[in-house]
mmCIF file of C-alpha atoms in Angstrom:
data_model
loop_
_atom_site.group_PDB
_atom_site.id
_atom_site.type_symbol
_atom_site.label_atom_id
_atom_site.label_comp_id
_atom_site.label_asym_id
_atom_site.label_seq_id
_atom_site.Cartn_x
_atom_site.Cartn_y
_atom_site.Cartn_z
ATOM 1 C CA MET A 35 44.195 49.015 28.126
ATOM 2 C CA GLN A 36 45.381 49.758 31.662
ATOM 3 C CA ILE A 37 43.431 50.510 34.845
ATOM 4 C CA LYS A 38 44.564 54.138 34.821
ATOM 5 C CA ASP A 39 42.897 54.548 31.409
ATOM 6 C CA LEU A 40 39.519 53.919 33.085
ATOM 7 C CA ILE A 41 39.946 56.852 35.498
ATOM 8 C CA PRO A 42 38.930 60.012 33.618
ATOM 9 C CA TRP A 43 41.115 62.519 35.493
ATOM 10 C CA VAL A 44 44.271 60.470 34.885
ATOM 11 C CA ARG A 45 43.924 60.870 31.126
ATOM 12 C CA LYS A 46 45.273 64.193 29.899
ATOM 13 C CA ASP A 47 42.222 65.005 27.744
ATOM 14 C CA HIS A 48 39.838 64.837 30.758
ATOM 15 C CA ALA A 49 42.008 66.491 33.425
ATOM 16 C CA PRO A 50 39.998 68.755 35.737
ATOM 17 C CA GLU A 51 40.921 72.402 35.789
ATOM 18 C CA PRO A 52 43.204 73.180 38.706
ATOM 19 C CA LYS A 53 41.654 75.338 41.400
ATOM 20 C CA ALA A 54 43.499 77.980 43.311
ATOM 21 C CA ASP A 55 44.618 76.642 46.692
ATOM 22 C CA ASP A 56 42.536 79.230 48.560
ATOM 23 C CA GLN A 57 39.309 78.248 46.774
ATOM 24 C CA SER A 58 39.536 74.484 47.274
ATOM 25 C CA PRO A 59 37.478 73.290 50.258
ATOM 26 C CA ILE A 60 39.587 70.105 50.430
ATOM 27 C CA ALA A 61 42.819 72.116 50.638
ATOM 28 C CA GLY A 62 41.290 74.296 53.348
ATOM 29 C CA LEU A 63 40.234 71.222 55.308
ATOM 30 C CA GLN A 64 43.727 69.751 54.907
ATOM 31 C CA ARG A 65 45.340 72.964 56.211
ATOM 32 C CA GLU A 66 42.996 73.060 59.204
ATOM 33 C CA MET A 67 43.658 69.387 60.065
ATOM 34 C CA ASN A 68 47.414 69.956 59.800
ATOM 35 C CA ARG A 69 47.124 72.941 62.140
ATOM 36 C CA VAL A 70 45.103 70.925 64.700
ATOM 37 C CA PHE A 71 47.566 68.021 64.724
ATOM 38 C CA GLU A 72 50.646 70.262 64.860
ATOM 39 C CA SER A 73 49.098 72.178 67.754
ATOM 40 C CA PHE A 74 48.337 68.928 69.598
ATOM 41 C CA TRP A 75 51.815 67.428 69.186
ATOM 42 C CA THR A 76 53.601 70.615 70.239
ATOM 43 C CA ARG A 77 51.620 70.597 73.503
ATOM 44 C CA ALA A 78 51.673 66.803 73.983
ATOM 45 C CA GLY A 79 55.050 66.875 75.740
ATOM 46 C CA ASP A 80 53.582 69.053 78.517
ATOM 47 C CA LEU A 81 50.708 66.691 79.293
ATOM 48 C CA ASP A 82 50.724 64.328 82.266
ATOM 49 C CA TRP A 83 49.688 61.116 80.541
ATOM 50 C CA PRO A 84 47.671 58.816 82.835
ATOM 51 C CA TRP A 85 49.340 55.655 81.550
ATOM 52 C CA GLY A 86 52.809 56.889 82.490
ATOM 53 C CA GLY A 87 54.455 56.386 79.124
ATOM 54 C CA GLY A 88 55.381 59.994 78.761
ATOM 55 C CA ASP A 89 58.331 61.583 80.417
ATOM 56 C CA ALA A 90 59.301 60.401 83.869
ATOM 57 C CA LYS A 91 61.103 63.369 85.375
ATOM 58 C CA SER A 92 64.681 62.518 86.211
ATOM 59 C CA ASP A 93 67.639 64.409 87.642
ATOM 60 C CA VAL A 94 71.321 63.462 87.576
ATOM 61 C CA VAL A 95 73.651 65.259 89.983
ATOM 62 C CA GLU A 96 77.400 64.672 90.239
ATOM 63 C CA THR A 97 79.193 65.700 93.421
ATOM 64 C CA LYS A 98 82.832 65.284 94.367
ATOM 65 C CA ASP A 99 82.277 61.792 95.810
ATOM 66 C CA HIS A 100 79.165 60.324 94.135
ATOM 67 C CA VAL A 101 76.605 60.525 91.340
ATOM 68 C CA GLU A 102 72.952 60.733 92.389
ATOM 69 C CA VAL A 103 70.071 59.899 90.057
ATOM 70 C CA SER A 104 66.468 60.711 91.009
ATOM 71 C CA ILE A 105 63.502 59.541 88.930
ATOM 72 C CA GLU A 106 59.849 60.303 89.651
ATOM 73 C CA LEU A 107 57.733 57.152 89.372
ATOM 74 C CA PRO A 108 54.263 58.090 90.646
ATOM 75 C CA GLY A 109 51.831 55.254 91.203
ATOM 76 C CA MET A 110 54.502 52.540 91.195
ATOM 77 C CA ASP A 111 55.451 50.264 94.046
ATOM 78 C CA MET A 112 58.951 49.130 94.964
ATOM 79 C CA SER A 113 58.136 45.671 93.614
ATOM 80 C CA ASP A 114 57.380 47.195 90.187
ATOM 81 C CA ILE A 115 60.879 48.658 89.772
ATOM 82 C CA GLU A 116 64.091 47.020 88.536
ATOM 83 C CA VAL A 117 67.458 48.815 88.681
ATOM 84 C CA SER A 118 70.696 47.537 87.128
ATOM 85 C CA VAL A 119 74.112 49.083 86.576
ATOM 86 C CA THR A 120 77.011 48.234 84.277
ATOM 87 C CA ASP A 121 80.386 49.958 83.986
ATOM 88 C CA ASP A 122 79.013 52.932 82.094
ATOM 89 C CA MET A 123 75.219 52.633 82.096
ATOM 90 C CA LEU A 124 72.389 52.763 84.647
ATOM 91 C CA THR A 125 69.144 51.082 83.611
ATOM 92 C CA VAL A 126 65.786 51.602 85.330
ATOM 93 C CA LYS A 127 62.695 49.612 84.367
ATOM 94 C CA GLY A 128 59.274 49.999 85.905
ATOM 95 C CA GLU A 129 55.759 48.899 85.221
ATOM 96 C CA LYS A 130 52.433 49.704 86.805
ATOM 97 C CA LYS A 131 49.055 48.170 86.294
ATOM 98 C CA VAL A 132 45.973 49.663 87.878
ATOM 99 C CA GLU A 133 42.563 48.033 87.741
ATOM 100 C CA ARG A 134 39.387 49.434 89.191
ATOM 101 C CA GLN A 135 35.975 47.838 89.154
ATOM 102 C CA GLU A 136 32.820 49.270 90.570
ATOM 103 C CA GLU A 137 29.323 47.879 90.374
ATOM 104 C CA LYS A 138 26.280 49.721 91.622
ATOM 105 C CA LYS A 139 22.650 49.728 90.806
ATOM 106 C CA GLY A 140 22.253 50.547 87.148
ATOM 107 C CA TYR A 141 25.885 50.490 86.018
ATOM 108 C CA TYR A 142 29.145 48.572 86.001
ATOM 109 C CA LEU A 143 32.504 50.402 85.780
ATOM 110 C CA SER A 144 35.752 48.698 84.833
ATOM 111 C CA GLU A 145 38.941 50.714 84.250
ATOM 112 C CA ARG A 146 42.452 49.533 83.513
ATOM 113 C CA SER A 147 45.545 51.616 83.043
ATOM 114 C CA TYR A 148 49.030 50.466 82.249
ATOM 115 C CA GLY A 149 52.301 52.329 82.248
ATOM 116 C CA ALA A 150 55.883 51.305 81.691
ATOM 117 C CA ILE A 151 59.186 53.112 81.936
ATOM 118 C CA TYR A 152 62.567 52.132 80.573
ATOM 119 C CA ARG A 153 65.454 54.536 81.049
ATOM 120 C CA THR A 154 69.150 54.102 80.379
ATOM 121 C CA ILE A 155 71.382 56.810 81.780
ATOM 122 C CA PRO A 156 75.050 57.019 80.768
ATOM 123 C CA LEU A 157 77.393 57.250 83.746
ATOM 124 C CA PRO A 158 80.660 59.153 83.919
ATOM 125 C CA PRO A 159 83.892 57.131 84.160
ATOM 126 C CA GLY A 160 84.975 56.148 87.657
ATOM 127 C CA VAL A 161 81.576 55.204 89.114
ATOM 128 C CA ASP A 162 81.654 52.172 91.416
ATOM 129 C CA GLY A 163 78.530 50.195 90.490
ATOM 130 C CA GLU A 164 79.269 47.507 93.088
ATOM 131 C CA LYS A 165 78.561 49.968 95.919
ATOM 132 C CA ALA A 166 75.447 51.552 94.415
ATOM 133 C CA GLU A 167 72.458 52.110 96.698
ATOM 134 C CA ALA A 168 68.835 52.651 95.704
ATOM 135 C CA SER A 169 65.934 53.914 97.793
ATOM 136 C CA PHE A 170 62.287 54.527 96.959
ATOM 137 C CA ARG A 171 60.144 56.985 98.867
ATOM 138 C CA ASN A 172 56.911 58.822 97.994
ATOM 139 C CA GLY A 173 57.096 57.832 94.315
ATOM 140 C CA VAL A 174 60.710 58.972 93.851
ATOM 141 C CA LEU A 175 63.513 56.513 93.149
ATOM 142 C CA THR A 176 66.937 57.749 94.291
ATOM 143 C CA ILE A 177 70.128 55.927 93.283
ATOM 144 C CA LYS A 178 73.512 56.864 94.746
ATOM 145 C CA LEU A 179 76.573 55.670 92.874
ATOM 146 C CA PRO A 180 79.857 56.398 94.669
ATOM 147 C CA GLN A 181 82.876 57.392 92.628
ATOM 148 C CA THR A 182 86.071 55.401 92.971
ATOM 149 C CA PRO A 183 88.952 57.039 94.874
ATOM 150 C CA GLU A 184 90.962 57.069 91.626
ATOM 151 C CA ALA A 185 88.238 59.086 89.893
ATOM 152 C CA GLN A 186 88.036 61.493 92.821
ATOM 153 C CA ALA A 187 91.827 61.981 92.750
ATOM 154 C CA LYS A 188 91.778 62.846 89.021
ATOM 155 C CA VAL A 189 89.545 65.866 89.570
ATOM 156 C CA LYS A 190 91.570 69.029 89.291
ATOM 157 C CA ARG A 191 90.087 72.318 90.348
ATOM 158 C CA ILE A 192 90.875 75.229 88.044
ATOM 159 C CA GLU A 193 90.795 78.713 89.453
ATOM 160 C CA VAL A 194 88.803 81.240 87.450
ATOM 161 C CA GLN A 195 90.386 84.679 87.135
ATOM 162 C CA ALA A 196 88.937 87.951 85.958
ATOM 163 C CA ALA A 197 89.881 88.899 82.415
#
């Protein structure tokens, strides 16, 4: 004898009659829960998460003489941010920890929030990482990476003509 033999609905002679999907309250509950979770996750990308783990807005702009990367890091200090560059990759790491404690008559409040960011941004060929500059102002990190003169010389402008 096996364990499955002890469960009546596993044996073929005691199988419950199948219900139509529309009549089953369990199936209806399952559909409703699926709808709630799908609705939440489709809107979750638009939320501004308080712990900062969501999307840090970033912009990458390439001009004729440099590449500029801007990343919004609200609530972080300069000491919380680490920037590194290799030949073809820019890496930005940041971490913020906020603690708040308040004690008044009748209650004690203690809040902690934590957020971390780790971004790697591929760089185009010809960026001079040795001369990169980073600045941080009003929660926005701006990194300027100059292009080498060789990379600037390789750019060829193509004139667009009407067809």
